[in-house]
CSV table of C-alpha atoms in Angstrom, one decimal:
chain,number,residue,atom,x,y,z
U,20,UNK,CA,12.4,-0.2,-42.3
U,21,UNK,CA,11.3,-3.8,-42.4
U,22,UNK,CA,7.8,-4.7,-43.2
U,23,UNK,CA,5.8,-6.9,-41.1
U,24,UNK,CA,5.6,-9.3,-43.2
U,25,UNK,CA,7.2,-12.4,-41.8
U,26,UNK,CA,5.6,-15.5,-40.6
U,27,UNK,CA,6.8,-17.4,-37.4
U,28,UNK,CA,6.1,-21.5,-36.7
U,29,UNK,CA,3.4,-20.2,-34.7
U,30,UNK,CA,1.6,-18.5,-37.9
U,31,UNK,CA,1.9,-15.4,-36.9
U,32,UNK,CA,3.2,-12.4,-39.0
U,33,UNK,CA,6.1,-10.2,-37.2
U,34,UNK,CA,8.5,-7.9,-38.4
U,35,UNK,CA,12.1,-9.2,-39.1
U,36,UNK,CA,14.7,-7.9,-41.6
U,37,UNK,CA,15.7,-11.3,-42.1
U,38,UNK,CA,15.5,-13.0,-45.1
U,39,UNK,CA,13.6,-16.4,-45.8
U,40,UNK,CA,13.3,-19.2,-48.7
U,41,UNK,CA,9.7,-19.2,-49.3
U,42,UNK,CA,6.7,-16.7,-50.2
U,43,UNK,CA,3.6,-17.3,-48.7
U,44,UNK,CA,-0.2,-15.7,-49.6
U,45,UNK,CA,-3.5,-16.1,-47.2
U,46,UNK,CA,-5.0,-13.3,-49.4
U,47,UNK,CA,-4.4,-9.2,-49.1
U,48,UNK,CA,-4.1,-8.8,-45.5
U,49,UNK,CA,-2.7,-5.2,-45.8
U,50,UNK,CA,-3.8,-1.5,-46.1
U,51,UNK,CA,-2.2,1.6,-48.3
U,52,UNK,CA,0.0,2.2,-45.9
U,53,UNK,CA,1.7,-1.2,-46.0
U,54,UNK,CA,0.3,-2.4,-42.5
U,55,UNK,CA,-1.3,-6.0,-41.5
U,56,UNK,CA,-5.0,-5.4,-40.8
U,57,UNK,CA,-6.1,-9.1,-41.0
U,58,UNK,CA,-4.3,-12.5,-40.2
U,59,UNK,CA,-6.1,-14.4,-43.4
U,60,UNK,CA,-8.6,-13.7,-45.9
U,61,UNK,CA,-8.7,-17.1,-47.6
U,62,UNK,CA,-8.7,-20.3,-46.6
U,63,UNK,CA,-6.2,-22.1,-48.9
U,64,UNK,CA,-2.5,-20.7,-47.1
U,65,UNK,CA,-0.3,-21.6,-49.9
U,66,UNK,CA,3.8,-21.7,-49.8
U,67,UNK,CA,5.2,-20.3,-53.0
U,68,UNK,CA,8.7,-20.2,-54.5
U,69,UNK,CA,10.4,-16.5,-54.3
U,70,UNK,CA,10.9,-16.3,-58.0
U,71,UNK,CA,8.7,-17.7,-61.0
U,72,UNK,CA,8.8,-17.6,-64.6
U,73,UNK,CA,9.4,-14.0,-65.2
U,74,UNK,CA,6.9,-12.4,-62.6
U,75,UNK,CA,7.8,-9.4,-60.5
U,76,UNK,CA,5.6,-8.0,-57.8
U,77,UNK,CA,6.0,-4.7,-55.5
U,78,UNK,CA,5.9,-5.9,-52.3
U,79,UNK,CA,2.6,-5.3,-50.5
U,80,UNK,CA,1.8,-3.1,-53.4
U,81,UNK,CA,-2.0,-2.7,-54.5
U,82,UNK,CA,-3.8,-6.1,-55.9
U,83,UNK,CA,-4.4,-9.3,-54.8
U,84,UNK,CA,-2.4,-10.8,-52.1
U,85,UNK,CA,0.2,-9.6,-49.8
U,86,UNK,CA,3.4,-11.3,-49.8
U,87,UNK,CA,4.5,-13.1,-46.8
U,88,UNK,CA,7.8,-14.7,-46.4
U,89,UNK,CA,9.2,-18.0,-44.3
U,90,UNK,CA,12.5,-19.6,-43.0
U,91,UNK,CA,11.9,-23.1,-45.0
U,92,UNK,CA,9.1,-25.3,-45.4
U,93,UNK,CA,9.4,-26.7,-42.1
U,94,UNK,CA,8.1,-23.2,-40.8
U,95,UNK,CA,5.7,-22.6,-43.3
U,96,UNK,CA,3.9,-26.3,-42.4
U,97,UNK,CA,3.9,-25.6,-39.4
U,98,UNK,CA,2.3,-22.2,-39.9
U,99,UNK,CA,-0.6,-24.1,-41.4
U,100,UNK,CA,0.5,-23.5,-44.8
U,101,UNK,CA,1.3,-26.3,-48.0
U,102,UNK,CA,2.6,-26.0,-51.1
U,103,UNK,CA,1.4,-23.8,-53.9
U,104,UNK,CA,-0.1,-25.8,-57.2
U,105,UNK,CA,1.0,-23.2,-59.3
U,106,UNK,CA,4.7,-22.3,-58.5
U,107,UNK,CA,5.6,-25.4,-56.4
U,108,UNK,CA,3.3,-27.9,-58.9
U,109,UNK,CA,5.8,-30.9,-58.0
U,110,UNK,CA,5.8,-30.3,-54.0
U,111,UNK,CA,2.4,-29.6,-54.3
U,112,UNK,CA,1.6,-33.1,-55.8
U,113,UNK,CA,4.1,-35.0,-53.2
U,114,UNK,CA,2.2,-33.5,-50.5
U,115,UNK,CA,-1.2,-33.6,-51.6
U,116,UNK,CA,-0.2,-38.0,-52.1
U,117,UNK,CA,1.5,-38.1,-48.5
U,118,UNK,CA,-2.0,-36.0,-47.1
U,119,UNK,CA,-4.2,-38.5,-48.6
U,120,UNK,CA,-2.5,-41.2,-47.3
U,121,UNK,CA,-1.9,-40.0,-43.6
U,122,UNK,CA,-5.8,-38.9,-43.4
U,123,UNK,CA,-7.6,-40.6,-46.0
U,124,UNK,CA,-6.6,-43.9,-46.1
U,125,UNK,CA,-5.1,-43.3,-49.5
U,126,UNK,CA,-7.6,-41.6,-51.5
U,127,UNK,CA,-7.7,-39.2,-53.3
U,128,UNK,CA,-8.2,-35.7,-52.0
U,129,UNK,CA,-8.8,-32.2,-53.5
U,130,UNK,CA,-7.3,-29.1,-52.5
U,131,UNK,CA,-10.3,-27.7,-50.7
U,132,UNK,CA,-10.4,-30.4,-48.4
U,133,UNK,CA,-7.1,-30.1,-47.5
U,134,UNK,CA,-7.5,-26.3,-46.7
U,135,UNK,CA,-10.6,-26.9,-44.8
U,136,UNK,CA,-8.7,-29.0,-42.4
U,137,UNK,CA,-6.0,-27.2,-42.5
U,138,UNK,CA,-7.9,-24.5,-41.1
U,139,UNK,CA,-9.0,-26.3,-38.4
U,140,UNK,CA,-5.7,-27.4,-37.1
U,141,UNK,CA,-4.4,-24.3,-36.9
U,142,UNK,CA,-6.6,-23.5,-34.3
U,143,UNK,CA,-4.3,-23.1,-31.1
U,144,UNK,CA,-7.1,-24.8,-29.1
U,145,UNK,CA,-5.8,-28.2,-31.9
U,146,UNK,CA,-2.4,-28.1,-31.2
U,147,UNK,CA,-1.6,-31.5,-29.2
U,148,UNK,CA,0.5,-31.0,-26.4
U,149,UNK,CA,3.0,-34.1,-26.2
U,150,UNK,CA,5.6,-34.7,-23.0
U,151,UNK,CA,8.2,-36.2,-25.5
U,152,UNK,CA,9.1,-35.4,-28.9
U,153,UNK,CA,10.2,-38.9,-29.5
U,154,UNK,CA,7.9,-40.5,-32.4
U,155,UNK,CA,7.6,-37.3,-34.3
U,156,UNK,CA,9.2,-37.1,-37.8
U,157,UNK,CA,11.7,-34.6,-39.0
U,158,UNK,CA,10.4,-31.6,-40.1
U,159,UNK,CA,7.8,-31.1,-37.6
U,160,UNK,CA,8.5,-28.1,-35.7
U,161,UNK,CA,7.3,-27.8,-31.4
U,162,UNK,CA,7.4,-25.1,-29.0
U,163,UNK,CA,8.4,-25.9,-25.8
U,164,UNK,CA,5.9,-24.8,-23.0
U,165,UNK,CA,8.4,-23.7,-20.5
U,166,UNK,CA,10.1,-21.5,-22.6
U,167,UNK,CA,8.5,-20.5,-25.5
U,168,UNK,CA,11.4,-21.9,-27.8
U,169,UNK,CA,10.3,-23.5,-30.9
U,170,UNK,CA,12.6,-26.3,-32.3
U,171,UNK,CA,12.7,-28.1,-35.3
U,172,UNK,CA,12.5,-31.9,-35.0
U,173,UNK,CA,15.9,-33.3,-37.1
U,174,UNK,CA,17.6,-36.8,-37.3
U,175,UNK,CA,17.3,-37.3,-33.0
U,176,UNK,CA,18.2,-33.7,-32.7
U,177,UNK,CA,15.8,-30.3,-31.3
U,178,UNK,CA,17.0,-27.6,-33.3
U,179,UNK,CA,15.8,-23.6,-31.9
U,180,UNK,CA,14.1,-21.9,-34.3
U,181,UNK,CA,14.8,-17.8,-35.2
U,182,UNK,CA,14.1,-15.7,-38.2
U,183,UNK,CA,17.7,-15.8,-39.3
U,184,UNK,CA,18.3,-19.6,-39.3
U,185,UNK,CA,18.2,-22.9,-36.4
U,186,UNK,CA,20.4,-22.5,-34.1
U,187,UNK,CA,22.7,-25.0,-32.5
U,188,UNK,CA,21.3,-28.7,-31.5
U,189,UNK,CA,20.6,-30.4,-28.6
U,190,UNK,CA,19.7,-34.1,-28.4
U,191,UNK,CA,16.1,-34.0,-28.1
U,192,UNK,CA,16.3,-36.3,-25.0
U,193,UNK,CA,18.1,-33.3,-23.6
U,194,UNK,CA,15.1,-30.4,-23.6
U,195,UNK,CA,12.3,-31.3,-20.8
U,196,UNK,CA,8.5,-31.1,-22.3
U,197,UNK,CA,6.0,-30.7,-22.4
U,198,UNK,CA,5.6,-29.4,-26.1
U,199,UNK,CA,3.2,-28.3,-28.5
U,200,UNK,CA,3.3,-29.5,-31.8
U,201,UNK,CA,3.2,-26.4,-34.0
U,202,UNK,CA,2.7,-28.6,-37.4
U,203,UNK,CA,-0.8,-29.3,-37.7
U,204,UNK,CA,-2.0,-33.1,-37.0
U,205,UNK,CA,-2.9,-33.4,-40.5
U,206,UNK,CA,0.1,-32.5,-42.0
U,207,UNK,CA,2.1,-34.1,-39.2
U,208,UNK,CA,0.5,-37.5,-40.6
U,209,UNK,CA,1.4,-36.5,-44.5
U,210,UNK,CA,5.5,-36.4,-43.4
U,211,UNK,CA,4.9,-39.6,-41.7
U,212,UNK,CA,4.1,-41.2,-44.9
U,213,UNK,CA,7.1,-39.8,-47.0
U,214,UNK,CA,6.3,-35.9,-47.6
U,215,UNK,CA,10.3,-34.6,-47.5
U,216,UNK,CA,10.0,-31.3,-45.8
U,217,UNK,CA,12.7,-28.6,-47.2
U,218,UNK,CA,14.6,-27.3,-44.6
U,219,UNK,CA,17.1,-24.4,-43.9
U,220,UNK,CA,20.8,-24.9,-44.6
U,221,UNK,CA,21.3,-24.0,-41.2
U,222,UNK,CA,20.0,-27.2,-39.5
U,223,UNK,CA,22.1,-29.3,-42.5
């Protein structure tokens, strides 16, 4: 039986046997008998790789942190997460640049800062609504309000969102808003300087 242990756009963590491209960890979140009991226990939500040096852990085993899992990137930002410094060092560096530059001005910034505001945008009460999805960057994932469908923003295109993969286009022009913008502002502005979120072959 699948674990719950799958995070949607939205950031929260479902059950789907599906299999994604990226770990994540908000801290142990889980009890002996595998369940969720807590939606974070940290405020740094980092996005991993799946594999790293020669490491091997027992999913939501005893210790530290309980594994969590995404589509791509794309889902994982827009969960409120960014990239590990340990396993994803180079990603980690690209976006910490693009962060500083879309909310600082340019200057340097250290990891808690980041994290701290990252936990304030994933506050649902933060999420901007927007009528139009046009001036958005690729990468930035919405949900649209009439529906519930969450789309990924590529090259002009809305792309719905599932566990499994993005399903087939539509021009964006085509799906009526209003939206929320599941990406958190902050990390909205890194992309718009030159952060290159991964995405899922499926949207390629």
């Amino acid at each position: 039986m699948p674990l719950q242990n799958r995070v949607d756009p939205e950031g929260e963590i479902r059950v789907s046997a599906a299999r994604g491209t990226l770990m994540g960890n908000r801290g142990c979140l889980h009890n002996a008998a595998k369940q969720i009991v807590a939606k974070s226990k940290r405020d740094a939500w980092v996005a991993c790789a799946l594999k790293y040096q020669d490491r091997h852990r027992t999913i939501m085993d005893g210790g530290s942190y309980t594994e969590l899992f995404f589509l791509d990137e794309a889902t994982a930002l827009a969960a409120g997460h960014r990239p590990c410094n340990t396993c994803r060092s180079d990603r980690y560096k690209a976006f910490m640049t693009a962060w500083g530059a879309g909310n600082r001005g340019g200057t340097k910034v250290l990891a808690g800062e980041v994290d701290a505001q990252l936990k304030r945008d994933r506050s649902p009460l933060a999420r901007e609504t927007v009528v139009s999805v046009a001036g958005l960057p690729d990468g930035v994932i919405v949900k649209q309000r009439a529906s519930g469908t969450c789309y990924l923003i590529r090259s002009g295109k809305l792309y719905p969102w599932s566990f499994a993969g993005y399903g087939m286009p539509q021009p964006a022009s085509a799906v009526d808003g209003p939206f929320a913008v599941l990406t958190p502002r902050s990390t909205v502005n890194a992309v718009r300087q030159g952060y290159n979120v991964e995405i899922h072959p499926s949207a390629r």
